[in-house]
mmCIF file of C-alpha atoms in Angstrom:
data_model
loop_
_atom_site.group_PDB
_atom_site.id
_atom_site.type_symbol
_atom_site.label_atom_id
_atom_site.label_comp_id
_atom_site.label_asym_id
_atom_site.label_seq_id
_atom_site.Cartn_x
_atom_site.Cartn_y
_atom_site.Cartn_z
ATOM 1 C CA MET A 1 -111.138 33.546 -23.217
ATOM 2 C CA PRO A 2 -109.668 29.642 -23.463
ATOM 3 C CA ARG A 3 -109.408 27.441 -20.232
ATOM 4 C CA GLY A 4 -106.382 27.051 -19.509
ATOM 5 C CA LYS A 5 -104.961 29.871 -20.515
ATOM 6 C CA VAL A 6 -103.063 32.111 -17.561
ATOM 7 C CA THR A 7 -103.866 36.002 -17.564
ATOM 8 C CA GLY A 8 -102.333 38.048 -15.040
ATOM 9 C CA LYS A 9 -105.830 38.627 -14.183
ATOM 10 C CA PRO A 10 -106.897 36.417 -10.909
ATOM 11 C CA LEU A 11 -108.868 33.121 -11.201
ATOM 12 C CA GLY A 12 -112.069 32.811 -10.253
ATOM 13 C CA ASN A 13 -113.582 30.385 -7.367
ATOM 14 C CA THR A 14 -115.143 27.688 -10.297
ATOM 15 C CA ALA A 15 -111.951 28.169 -11.932
ATOM 16 C CA ARG A 16 -110.151 27.453 -8.186
ATOM 17 C CA GLN A 17 -112.242 24.219 -7.851
ATOM 18 C CA LEU A 18 -112.091 22.521 -11.262
ATOM 19 C CA LEU A 19 -107.643 22.951 -10.851
ATOM 20 C CA PHE A 20 -108.141 21.666 -7.276
ATOM 21 C CA SER A 21 -110.726 18.840 -7.748
ATOM 22 C CA GLU A 22 -108.124 17.428 -11.106
ATOM 23 C CA ALA A 23 -105.041 17.359 -8.600
ATOM 24 C CA LEU A 24 -106.989 15.626 -6.285
ATOM 25 C CA ARG A 25 -107.710 13.070 -8.661
ATOM 26 C CA GLN A 26 -104.168 12.871 -10.090
ATOM 27 C CA GLN A 27 -102.907 12.235 -6.614
ATOM 28 C CA LYS A 28 -105.668 9.351 -5.710
ATOM 29 C CA HIS A 29 -105.560 7.677 -9.129
ATOM 30 C CA PRO A 30 -101.526 8.116 -10.863
ATOM 31 C CA PRO A 31 -101.504 7.020 -13.832
ATOM 32 C CA VAL A 32 -100.523 3.471 -14.534
ATOM 33 C CA LYS A 33 -96.232 3.297 -15.426
ATOM 34 C CA ASP A 34 -95.728 0.213 -18.019
ATOM 35 C CA PRO A 35 -92.275 -1.364 -16.693
ATOM 36 C CA LYS A 36 -90.659 -1.138 -20.312
ATOM 37 C CA ASP A 37 -90.596 2.202 -20.626
ATOM 38 C CA PRO A 38 -87.411 3.618 -19.970
ATOM 39 C CA PRO A 39 -87.406 6.371 -16.495
ATOM 40 C CA PRO A 40 -87.576 9.499 -16.983
ATOM 41 C CA HIS A 41 -84.943 11.264 -18.699
ATOM 42 C CA SER A 42 -82.715 8.653 -19.204
ATOM 43 C CA HIS A 43 -82.865 7.526 -22.923
ATOM 44 C CA THR A 44 -81.130 11.330 -22.576
ATOM 45 C CA ILE A 45 -78.531 11.344 -19.761
ATOM 46 C CA ILE A 46 -77.282 7.654 -21.417
ATOM 47 C CA GLY A 47 -77.415 9.671 -24.869
ATOM 48 C CA ASN A 48 -75.585 12.274 -23.169
ATOM 49 C CA MET A 49 -73.116 9.975 -21.997
ATOM 50 C CA GLU A 50 -72.396 8.288 -25.306
ATOM 51 C CA GLU A 51 -72.404 11.105 -27.128
ATOM 52 C CA SER A 52 -70.306 13.803 -24.919
ATOM 53 C CA PRO A 53 -66.569 13.258 -25.437
ATOM 54 C CA GLN A 54 -65.894 13.835 -21.301
ATOM 55 C CA GLY A 55 -67.380 10.819 -20.672
ATOM 56 C CA ALA A 56 -64.913 9.002 -22.941
ATOM 57 C CA SER A 57 -62.192 10.633 -21.363
ATOM 58 C CA MET A 58 -63.186 9.729 -18.199
ATOM 59 C CA ASP A 59 -63.305 5.578 -19.497
ATOM 60 C CA ARG A 60 -60.286 6.273 -20.704
ATOM 61 C CA ILE A 61 -58.785 7.425 -17.283
ATOM 62 C CA LEU A 62 -60.341 4.559 -16.002
ATOM 63 C CA GLN A 63 -58.934 2.618 -17.778
ATOM 64 C CA GLU A 64 -55.460 4.003 -17.608
ATOM 65 C CA ILE A 65 -55.720 4.016 -13.819
ATOM 66 C CA SER A 66 -57.153 0.410 -14.054
ATOM 67 C CA ALA A 67 -53.419 -0.514 -15.719
ATOM 68 C CA VAL A 68 -51.349 2.264 -13.075
ATOM 69 C CA GLY A 69 -52.492 -0.451 -10.511
ATOM 70 C CA PRO A 70 -50.279 -3.974 -11.680
ATOM 71 C CA LYS A 71 -47.107 -0.937 -12.169
ATOM 72 C CA LEU A 72 -47.265 0.219 -9.119
ATOM 73 C CA GLU A 73 -47.668 -2.740 -7.245
ATOM 74 C CA GLY A 74 -44.089 -3.411 -8.865
ATOM 75 C CA MET A 75 -43.453 -0.449 -7.721
ATOM 76 C CA ASP A 76 -43.704 -0.753 -4.562
ATOM 77 C CA SER A 77 -42.481 -4.168 -4.743
ATOM 78 C CA ALA A 78 -39.088 -2.570 -6.312
ATOM 79 C CA MET A 79 -39.048 -0.685 -3.308
ATOM 80 C CA MET A 80 -38.749 -3.173 -0.739
ATOM 81 C CA ALA A 81 -35.949 -4.680 -2.354
ATOM 82 C CA LEU A 82 -34.560 -1.622 -2.949
ATOM 83 C CA THR A 83 -34.736 -0.862 1.120
ATOM 84 C CA ALA A 84 -33.695 -4.254 1.988
ATOM 85 C CA GLU A 85 -30.467 -3.467 -0.452
ATOM 86 C CA THR A 86 -29.405 -0.042 0.713
ATOM 87 C CA ARG A 87 -29.924 -0.961 5.029
ATOM 88 C CA SER A 88 -27.582 -3.949 3.969
ATOM 89 C CA VAL A 89 -25.154 -1.698 2.204
ATOM 90 C CA ARG A 90 -25.306 0.582 5.342
ATOM 91 C CA LEU A 91 -24.661 -2.420 7.366
ATOM 92 C CA GLU A 92 -22.122 -3.334 5.106
ATOM 93 C CA ILE A 93 -20.396 -0.013 5.382
ATOM 94 C CA ALA A 94 -20.680 0.349 9.057
ATOM 95 C CA GLY A 95 -18.541 -3.212 9.333
ATOM 96 C CA PHE A 96 -16.192 -1.247 6.757
ATOM 97 C CA GLN A 97 -15.951 1.609 8.778
ATOM 98 C CA SER A 98 -14.984 -0.420 12.330
ATOM 99 C CA GLN A 99 -12.355 -2.690 9.264
ATOM 100 C CA ILE A 100 -10.447 0.797 8.605
ATOM 101 C CA SER A 101 -10.788 2.384 12.116
ATOM 102 C CA GLY A 102 -9.299 -0.967 13.688
ATOM 103 C CA LEU A 103 -6.400 0.004 10.973
ATOM 104 C CA ASP A 104 -5.652 3.057 11.426
ATOM 105 C CA GLN A 105 -5.161 2.231 15.241
ATOM 106 C CA ARG A 106 -2.399 -0.500 13.767
ATOM 107 C CA VAL A 107 -0.905 1.554 10.811
ATOM 108 C CA ALA A 108 -0.433 4.346 14.003
ATOM 109 C CA THR A 109 1.384 1.850 15.949
ATOM 110 C CA VAL A 110 3.077 0.428 13.357
ATOM 111 C CA GLU A 111 4.142 3.989 12.435
ATOM 112 C CA THR A 112 5.357 4.200 16.014
ATOM 113 C CA HIS A 113 7.670 1.539 16.167
ATOM 114 C CA VAL A 114 9.114 1.848 12.839
ATOM 115 C CA ALA A 115 9.939 5.726 13.793
ATOM 116 C CA SER A 116 11.845 4.276 17.229
ATOM 117 C CA TRP A 117 13.431 1.440 14.197
ATOM 118 C CA THR A 118 14.786 3.952 12.468
ATOM 119 C CA ASP A 119 16.836 5.956 14.984
ATOM 120 C CA ASN A 120 17.187 3.112 16.741
ATOM 121 C CA GLY A 121 19.116 2.004 13.112
ATOM 122 C CA GLN A 122 20.657 5.201 12.888
ATOM 123 C CA GLU A 123 21.725 3.990 16.456
ATOM 124 C CA LEU A 124 23.289 0.428 15.286
ATOM 125 C CA MET A 125 24.777 2.283 12.437
ATOM 126 C CA HIS A 126 26.943 4.207 14.596
ATOM 127 C CA LEU A 127 27.487 1.397 16.499
ATOM 128 C CA HIS A 128 28.273 -0.428 13.672
ATOM 129 C CA SER A 129 30.441 2.446 12.378
ATOM 130 C CA LYS A 130 32.815 2.252 15.601
ATOM 131 C CA LEU A 131 33.264 -1.187 16.170
ATOM 132 C CA THR A 132 34.775 -1.386 12.486
ATOM 133 C CA ASP A 133 37.001 1.821 13.674
ATOM 134 C CA LEU A 134 38.046 -0.319 16.753
ATOM 135 C CA GLU A 135 39.017 -3.912 15.124
ATOM 136 C CA ASP A 136 40.874 -1.422 12.194
ATOM 137 C CA ARG A 137 43.016 0.004 14.993
ATOM 138 C CA SER A 138 43.156 -3.518 16.434
ATOM 139 C CA ARG A 139 45.512 -4.703 13.256
ATOM 140 C CA ARG A 140 46.898 -1.487 12.549
ATOM 141 C CA ASN A 141 50.109 -3.639 13.684
ATOM 142 C CA ASN A 142 49.733 -6.439 10.675
ATOM 143 C CA ILE A 143 50.827 -7.045 7.612
ATOM 144 C CA ARG A 144 50.001 -9.756 5.122
ATOM 145 C CA LEU A 145 52.163 -10.995 2.675
ATOM 146 C CA MET A 146 51.260 -12.483 -0.129
ATOM 147 C CA GLY A 147 52.475 -15.173 -3.279
ATOM 148 C CA LEU A 148 55.434 -16.735 -0.499
ATOM 149 C CA PRO A 149 55.801 -20.009 -1.880
ATOM 150 C CA GLU A 150 54.546 -22.771 1.160
ATOM 151 C CA GLY A 151 57.764 -24.237 2.722
ATOM 152 C CA MET A 152 60.251 -22.112 2.322
ATOM 153 C CA GLU A 153 60.330 -20.213 5.709
ATOM 154 C CA GLY A 154 61.066 -23.593 7.425
ATOM 155 C CA THR A 155 60.138 -24.281 10.762
ATOM 156 C CA ASP A 156 60.133 -21.278 12.203
ATOM 157 C CA LEU A 157 58.239 -18.709 10.049
ATOM 158 C CA ALA A 158 59.284 -15.848 12.606
ATOM 159 C CA SER A 159 62.902 -16.221 12.297
ATOM 160 C CA PHE A 160 62.413 -16.458 8.446
ATOM 161 C CA LEU A 161 60.657 -13.045 7.920
ATOM 162 C CA ARG A 162 63.027 -11.243 10.730
ATOM 163 C CA ASP A 163 65.706 -11.475 8.174
ATOM 164 C CA THR A 164 63.726 -11.994 5.371
ATOM 165 C CA LEU A 165 61.908 -8.292 5.226
ATOM 166 C CA PRO A 166 64.816 -5.886 5.989
ATOM 167 C CA LYS A 167 66.858 -7.753 2.722
ATOM 168 C CA LEU A 168 63.766 -7.469 1.032
ATOM 169 C CA THR A 169 62.668 -3.685 1.377
ATOM 170 C CA ASP A 170 66.512 -2.242 2.407
ATOM 171 C CA ILE A 171 65.625 -1.555 5.469
ATOM 172 C CA THR A 172 67.318 -1.017 8.523
ATOM 173 C CA PHE A 173 65.376 -2.029 11.375
ATOM 174 C CA ASP A 174 66.813 -1.185 14.846
ATOM 175 C CA PRO A 175 65.563 -2.768 16.741
ATOM 176 C CA PRO A 176 65.751 -5.888 15.118
ATOM 177 C CA LEU A 177 61.458 -6.617 13.950
ATOM 178 C CA GLU A 178 59.895 -8.483 16.957
ATOM 179 C CA PHE A 179 56.482 -10.169 16.021
ATOM 180 C CA GLU A 180 53.419 -10.793 18.201
ATOM 181 C CA ARG A 181 52.416 -13.511 16.410
ATOM 182 C CA VAL A 182 52.833 -14.733 12.771
ATOM 183 C CA HIS A 183 50.552 -17.929 10.405
ATOM 184 C CA ARG A 184 49.576 -19.066 7.333
ATOM 185 C CA LEU A 185 45.761 -18.187 6.474
ATOM 186 C CA GLY A 186 44.148 -21.582 5.759
ATOM 187 C CA PRO A 187 45.338 -25.001 5.514
ATOM 188 C CA LYS A 188 48.567 -26.210 4.465
ATOM 189 C CA ARG A 189 48.696 -27.269 0.957
ATOM 190 C CA GLN A 190 50.341 -30.613 0.649
ATOM 191 C CA ASP A 191 50.935 -31.199 -3.219
ATOM 192 C CA GLY A 192 52.408 -28.056 -3.131
ATOM 193 C CA LYS A 193 50.367 -26.823 -6.129
ATOM 194 C CA GLY A 194 47.827 -23.618 -6.334
ATOM 195 C CA ARG A 195 47.911 -20.193 -4.383
ATOM 196 C CA PRO A 196 50.015 -19.977 -1.299
ATOM 197 C CA CYS A 197 48.344 -18.951 0.970
ATOM 198 C CA SER A 198 48.570 -15.469 2.209
ATOM 199 C CA ILE A 199 50.637 -14.912 6.185
ATOM 200 C CA LEU A 200 49.563 -12.791 8.735
ATOM 201 C CA ALA A 201 51.939 -10.941 10.585
ATOM 202 C CA CYS A 202 51.728 -9.082 13.821
ATOM 203 C CA LEU A 203 54.686 -6.607 15.223
ATOM 204 C CA LEU A 204 55.201 -5.250 18.066
ATOM 205 C CA ARG A 205 55.970 -1.896 16.583
ATOM 206 C CA HIS A 206 53.285 -0.448 14.775
ATOM 207 C CA GLY A 207 55.902 2.268 13.500
ATOM 208 C CA GLN A 208 58.372 -0.743 12.091
ATOM 209 C CA ALA A 209 54.791 -2.631 10.214
ATOM 210 C CA ARG A 210 53.924 1.412 9.110
ATOM 211 C CA GLN A 211 57.538 1.921 7.712
ATOM 212 C CA LEU A 212 57.151 -2.117 6.346
ATOM 213 C CA LEU A 213 53.591 -0.840 4.642
ATOM 214 C CA GLN A 214 55.227 2.338 3.101
ATOM 215 C CA THR A 215 58.234 1.009 1.681
ATOM 216 C CA ALA A 216 55.969 -1.754 0.053
ATOM 217 C CA ARG A 217 53.842 0.255 -1.356
ATOM 218 C CA ALA A 218 56.171 2.621 -3.056
ATOM 219 C CA GLN A 219 58.462 -0.005 -4.601
ATOM 220 C CA GLY A 220 55.647 -1.852 -6.115
ATOM 221 C CA PRO A 221 55.844 -6.293 -5.639
ATOM 222 C CA LEU A 222 58.775 -6.827 -3.652
ATOM 223 C CA LYS A 223 61.385 -9.304 -5.347
ATOM 224 C CA LEU A 224 62.834 -13.003 -3.535
ATOM 225 C CA GLY A 225 64.029 -14.643 -6.144
ATOM 226 C CA THR A 226 62.239 -15.301 -9.347
ATOM 227 C CA THR A 227 59.227 -15.155 -6.412
ATOM 228 C CA GLU A 228 57.152 -11.558 -6.204
ATOM 229 C CA ILE A 229 55.942 -10.670 -2.657
ATOM 230 C CA ARG A 230 53.113 -8.062 -1.924
ATOM 231 C CA LEU A 231 52.742 -6.601 1.048
ATOM 232 C CA SER A 232 49.738 -5.133 2.480
ATOM 233 C CA ALA A 233 48.402 -3.269 5.683
ATOM 234 C CA ASP A 234 44.862 -6.074 6.855
ATOM 235 C CA PHE A 235 41.783 -4.710 7.779
ATOM 236 C CA SER A 236 38.197 -5.625 8.576
ATOM 237 C CA LYS A 237 36.221 -7.067 6.018
ATOM 238 C CA GLU A 238 33.903 -4.015 6.023
ATOM 239 C CA THR A 239 37.232 -1.328 5.292
ATOM 240 C CA VAL A 240 37.744 -3.933 2.543
ATOM 241 C CA ASP A 241 34.561 -3.390 0.617
ATOM 242 C CA ARG A 242 34.521 0.485 0.806
ATOM 243 C CA ARG A 243 37.862 0.372 -0.388
ATOM 244 C CA ARG A 244 37.233 -1.924 -3.154
ATOM 245 C CA ALA A 245 33.657 -0.342 -4.183
ATOM 246 C CA PHE A 246 35.261 3.717 -3.868
ATOM 247 C CA LEU A 247 38.441 1.748 -6.424
ATOM 248 C CA SER A 248 35.759 0.432 -8.693
ATOM 249 C CA LEU A 249 33.926 4.360 -8.727
ATOM 250 C CA ARG A 250 37.093 6.520 -8.348
ATOM 251 C CA PRO A 251 37.953 8.988 -11.275
ATOM 252 C CA ALA A 252 41.766 8.359 -11.940
ATOM 253 C CA SER A 253 42.928 11.219 -9.848
ATOM 254 C CA ALA A 254 41.707 10.051 -7.237
ATOM 255 C CA THR A 255 43.852 8.295 -3.972
ATOM 256 C CA TRP A 256 42.377 6.189 -1.121
ATOM 257 C CA THR A 257 43.077 7.687 2.224
#
């Protein structure tokens, strides 16, 4: 049987002693290794890494991870800046909310005042209407004479009107006309040129004033020689303005009441 061949038969004592002696000798005197020699299996490992596609993939992954690092740092800085800006925006929004809350309160207060002013305005309009009506009633005995030349009446205007108005209107008054006051409106014209000032006459009796106005309205302008004289009621300014507005907008068939 060749030496060293392992068979299924058990070794003898002599073979055992030889194997034991060889192992002991190698243990006491190990073989000297050359430092230039590569470590066991090193060439195989390096070759495998160089030739293996998995090694190249790992290198690329490491390079990509190294390149992602600065990007992540930039993203961290951007996130920190965004967080700070978001915080400032939140503070501004909180300030705006407080301002809006204050404005809501002020608007509610103004609306309350406006509502009260509206009620007061309606009440004022009602009072103004009543005041205008009272003023018109206080003037119902007044008549205005327009177109009578200044100086024609002489020194006593009341006596002149008492004698002239019945002749102009062909009305016989019984009792005769009586005036509470009579005067011209505005300053007296010294040169006698221009439009003569109107005469305001307050009669003692309302019926006589109404009769004069109805006759003048029916006859039109009254003639005193060659002079035209017009009579009109003495209304308040508000009533006159309303009458003018009505006359400017009324249809041809409408009448002022």
